[in-house]
Amino acid sequence: MTQASFPIAASTEALERGEALAPRFDANGLIAAVAQHAQTGEILMFAWMNAEALARTLELGEAVYFSRSRGELWHKGATSGQIQTVVELRIDCDQDCVLLKVLPQGDGGACHVGFRSCFYRVIEDGKLKERP
């Protein structure tokens, strides 16, 4: 599947208020994706999607991302068991960022380092401190 699988909005009005899903991928063919826990509202992770990842997510009802470092699709949880079941998928006003409201499976984690959320550190006095 390619970006051509999604329509291009005919106007700003259509982009911002229309019913057609017309995601605006960047020059690298990617769109920002934020995963949020559907029950708690906690932000779990940030990732990227290409057109194929977005289409697969819509088809499967499970989060599929695009790994920039590996240059390939990444079905979240396929190896870790931390599948993200999509409860709701939203897109922002100018359709260049998606929000996935998900229910994490497996141990409930989202971070490859072992934390529930990838945002497990705070910045205090210019230094990083772990705060699960």
mmCIF file of C-alpha atoms in Angstrom:
data_model
loop_
_atom_site.group_PDB
_atom_site.id
_atom_site.type_symbol
_atom_site.label_atom_id
_atom_site.label_comp_id
_atom_site.label_asym_id
_atom_site.label_seq_id
_atom_site.Cartn_x
_atom_site.Cartn_y
_atom_site.Cartn_z
ATOM 1 C CA MET A 1 0.000 0.000 0.000
ATOM 2 C CA THR A 2 1.268 3.525 -0.732
ATOM 3 C CA GLN A 3 0.368 7.078 0.156
ATOM 4 C CA ALA A 4 -1.767 7.101 -3.016
ATOM 5 C CA SER A 5 -4.153 4.800 -1.127
ATOM 6 C CA PHE A 6 -5.432 7.826 0.764
ATOM 7 C CA PRO A 7 -7.073 10.772 -0.979
ATOM 8 C CA ILE A 8 -5.614 14.250 -1.025
ATOM 9 C CA ALA A 9 -7.957 16.861 0.396
ATOM 10 C CA ALA A 10 -9.330 19.150 -2.291
ATOM 11 C CA SER A 11 -9.260 22.216 -0.038
ATOM 12 C CA THR A 12 -8.388 23.420 3.426
ATOM 13 C CA GLU A 13 -12.075 23.193 4.296
ATOM 14 C CA ALA A 14 -12.164 19.557 3.153
ATOM 15 C CA LEU A 15 -8.961 18.803 5.071
ATOM 16 C CA GLU A 16 -10.110 20.405 8.313
ATOM 17 C CA ARG A 17 -13.856 19.744 8.288
ATOM 18 C CA GLY A 18 -14.507 17.060 5.680
ATOM 19 C CA GLU A 19 -15.309 13.398 6.256
ATOM 20 C CA ALA A 20 -12.490 11.966 4.113
ATOM 21 C CA LEU A 21 -9.396 10.600 5.819
ATOM 22 C CA ALA A 22 -6.689 12.427 3.855
ATOM 23 C CA PRO A 23 -3.548 12.161 5.987
ATOM 24 C CA ARG A 24 -0.708 14.526 5.153
ATOM 25 C CA PHE A 25 2.515 12.547 5.213
ATOM 26 C CA ASP A 26 5.815 14.445 5.446
ATOM 27 C CA ALA A 27 8.541 14.509 2.794
ATOM 28 C CA ASN A 28 9.715 11.092 4.036
ATOM 29 C CA GLY A 29 6.229 9.631 3.694
ATOM 30 C CA LEU A 30 5.633 9.589 7.458
ATOM 31 C CA ILE A 31 3.026 10.875 9.859
ATOM 32 C CA ALA A 32 3.455 11.319 13.628
ATOM 33 C CA ALA A 33 1.559 8.856 15.827
ATOM 34 C CA VAL A 34 0.875 9.136 19.555
ATOM 35 C CA ALA A 35 -0.388 6.119 21.510
ATOM 36 C CA GLN A 36 -2.547 6.870 24.540
ATOM 37 C CA HIS A 37 -3.955 4.361 27.019
ATOM 38 C CA ALA A 38 -7.681 4.211 26.247
ATOM 39 C CA GLN A 39 -8.706 3.795 29.890
ATOM 40 C CA THR A 40 -6.252 5.951 31.836
ATOM 41 C CA GLY A 41 -5.378 8.650 29.294
ATOM 42 C CA GLU A 42 -1.670 8.071 29.917
ATOM 43 C CA ILE A 43 0.553 8.821 26.923
ATOM 44 C CA LEU A 44 2.357 5.571 26.212
ATOM 45 C CA MET A 45 4.599 6.321 23.252
ATOM 46 C CA PHE A 46 5.328 8.335 20.143
ATOM 47 C CA ALA A 47 6.140 6.688 16.835
ATOM 48 C CA TRP A 48 5.869 7.162 13.094
ATOM 49 C CA MET A 49 3.540 5.631 10.533
ATOM 50 C CA ASN A 50 3.787 5.487 6.783
ATOM 51 C CA ALA A 51 0.706 4.962 4.608
ATOM 52 C CA GLU A 52 1.006 1.187 4.806
ATOM 53 C CA ALA A 53 1.293 1.235 8.616
ATOM 54 C CA LEU A 54 -1.775 3.452 8.907
ATOM 55 C CA ALA A 55 -3.744 1.275 6.497
ATOM 56 C CA ARG A 56 -2.695 -1.922 8.347
ATOM 57 C CA THR A 57 -3.683 -0.352 11.672
ATOM 58 C CA LEU A 58 -7.118 0.447 10.270
ATOM 59 C CA GLU A 59 -7.461 -3.086 8.865
ATOM 60 C CA LEU A 60 -6.172 -5.018 11.906
ATOM 61 C CA GLY A 61 -7.482 -2.900 14.755
ATOM 62 C CA GLU A 62 -3.977 -3.188 16.241
ATOM 63 C CA ALA A 63 -1.180 -0.624 16.133
ATOM 64 C CA VAL A 64 1.310 -0.941 13.302
ATOM 65 C CA TYR A 65 4.105 1.612 13.072
ATOM 66 C CA PHE A 66 7.028 2.313 10.776
ATOM 67 C CA SER A 67 10.511 1.918 12.229
ATOM 68 C CA ARG A 68 12.793 4.603 10.812
ATOM 69 C CA SER A 69 15.902 2.870 12.163
ATOM 70 C CA ARG A 70 15.019 -0.478 10.587
ATOM 71 C CA GLY A 71 13.204 0.938 7.567
ATOM 72 C CA GLU A 72 10.281 -1.465 7.955
ATOM 73 C CA LEU A 73 6.810 -1.919 9.377
ATOM 74 C CA TRP A 74 6.606 -2.744 13.046
ATOM 75 C CA HIS A 75 3.489 -4.494 14.388
ATOM 76 C CA LYS A 76 3.655 -3.369 18.004
ATOM 77 C CA GLY A 77 3.848 -6.375 20.296
ATOM 78 C CA ALA A 78 4.415 -9.002 17.607
ATOM 79 C CA THR A 79 7.504 -10.213 19.486
ATOM 80 C CA SER A 80 7.005 -8.729 22.981
ATOM 81 C CA GLY A 81 3.322 -9.580 23.407
ATOM 82 C CA GLN A 82 2.555 -5.909 24.042
ATOM 83 C CA ILE A 83 0.006 -5.718 21.209
ATOM 84 C CA GLN A 84 -1.838 -2.406 21.221
ATOM 85 C CA THR A 85 -5.515 -2.996 20.490
ATOM 86 C CA VAL A 86 -6.911 0.173 18.956
ATOM 87 C CA VAL A 87 -10.099 1.383 20.637
ATOM 88 C CA GLU A 88 -10.260 4.690 18.779
ATOM 89 C CA LEU A 89 -8.185 6.386 16.114
ATOM 90 C CA ARG A 90 -8.209 10.168 15.821
ATOM 91 C CA ILE A 91 -6.450 12.565 13.498
ATOM 92 C CA ASP A 92 -5.621 16.197 14.226
ATOM 93 C CA CYS A 93 -7.146 19.223 12.503
ATOM 94 C CA ASP A 94 -4.713 19.378 9.590
ATOM 95 C CA GLN A 95 -4.360 15.598 9.352
ATOM 96 C CA ASP A 96 -0.619 15.379 9.989
ATOM 97 C CA CYS A 97 -0.699 13.551 13.330
ATOM 98 C CA VAL A 98 -2.713 10.572 14.537
ATOM 99 C CA LEU A 99 -3.748 9.681 18.054
ATOM 100 C CA LEU A 100 -4.314 6.020 18.813
ATOM 101 C CA LYS A 101 -6.321 5.261 21.925
ATOM 102 C CA VAL A 102 -5.177 1.752 22.743
ATOM 103 C CA LEU A 103 -5.474 -1.066 25.243
ATOM 104 C CA PRO A 104 -2.015 -2.564 25.727
ATOM 105 C CA GLN A 105 -1.895 -6.344 25.930
ATOM 106 C CA GLY A 106 0.756 -8.614 27.449
ATOM 107 C CA ASP A 107 2.265 -7.063 30.566
ATOM 108 C CA GLY A 108 0.619 -3.719 29.745
ATOM 109 C CA GLY A 109 3.873 -2.033 28.872
ATOM 110 C CA ALA A 110 4.667 0.033 25.819
ATOM 111 C CA CYS A 111 8.356 0.849 26.187
ATOM 112 C CA HIS A 112 11.117 -1.418 24.910
ATOM 113 C CA VAL A 113 13.167 -0.439 27.982
ATOM 114 C CA GLY A 114 10.580 -2.132 30.197
ATOM 115 C CA PHE A 115 8.436 0.746 31.412
ATOM 116 C CA ARG A 116 4.679 1.114 31.011
ATOM 117 C CA SER A 117 5.219 4.368 29.105
ATOM 118 C CA CYS A 118 8.148 5.560 27.022
ATOM 119 C CA PHE A 119 7.872 8.843 28.954
ATOM 120 C CA TYR A 120 9.358 7.480 32.179
ATOM 121 C CA ARG A 121 11.852 10.301 32.782
ATOM 122 C CA VAL A 122 11.411 13.884 33.905
ATOM 123 C CA ILE A 123 13.862 16.715 33.397
ATOM 124 C CA GLU A 124 14.935 18.280 36.691
ATOM 125 C CA ASP A 125 17.678 20.882 36.865
ATOM 126 C CA GLY A 126 18.810 19.878 33.384
ATOM 127 C CA LYS A 127 19.166 16.202 34.299
ATOM 128 C CA LEU A 128 16.995 13.184 33.586
ATOM 129 C CA LYS A 129 15.365 11.392 36.525
ATOM 130 C CA GLU A 130 13.350 8.181 36.240
ATOM 131 C CA ARG A 131 9.751 8.535 37.364
ATOM 132 C CA PRO A 132 7.693 5.466 36.352
#
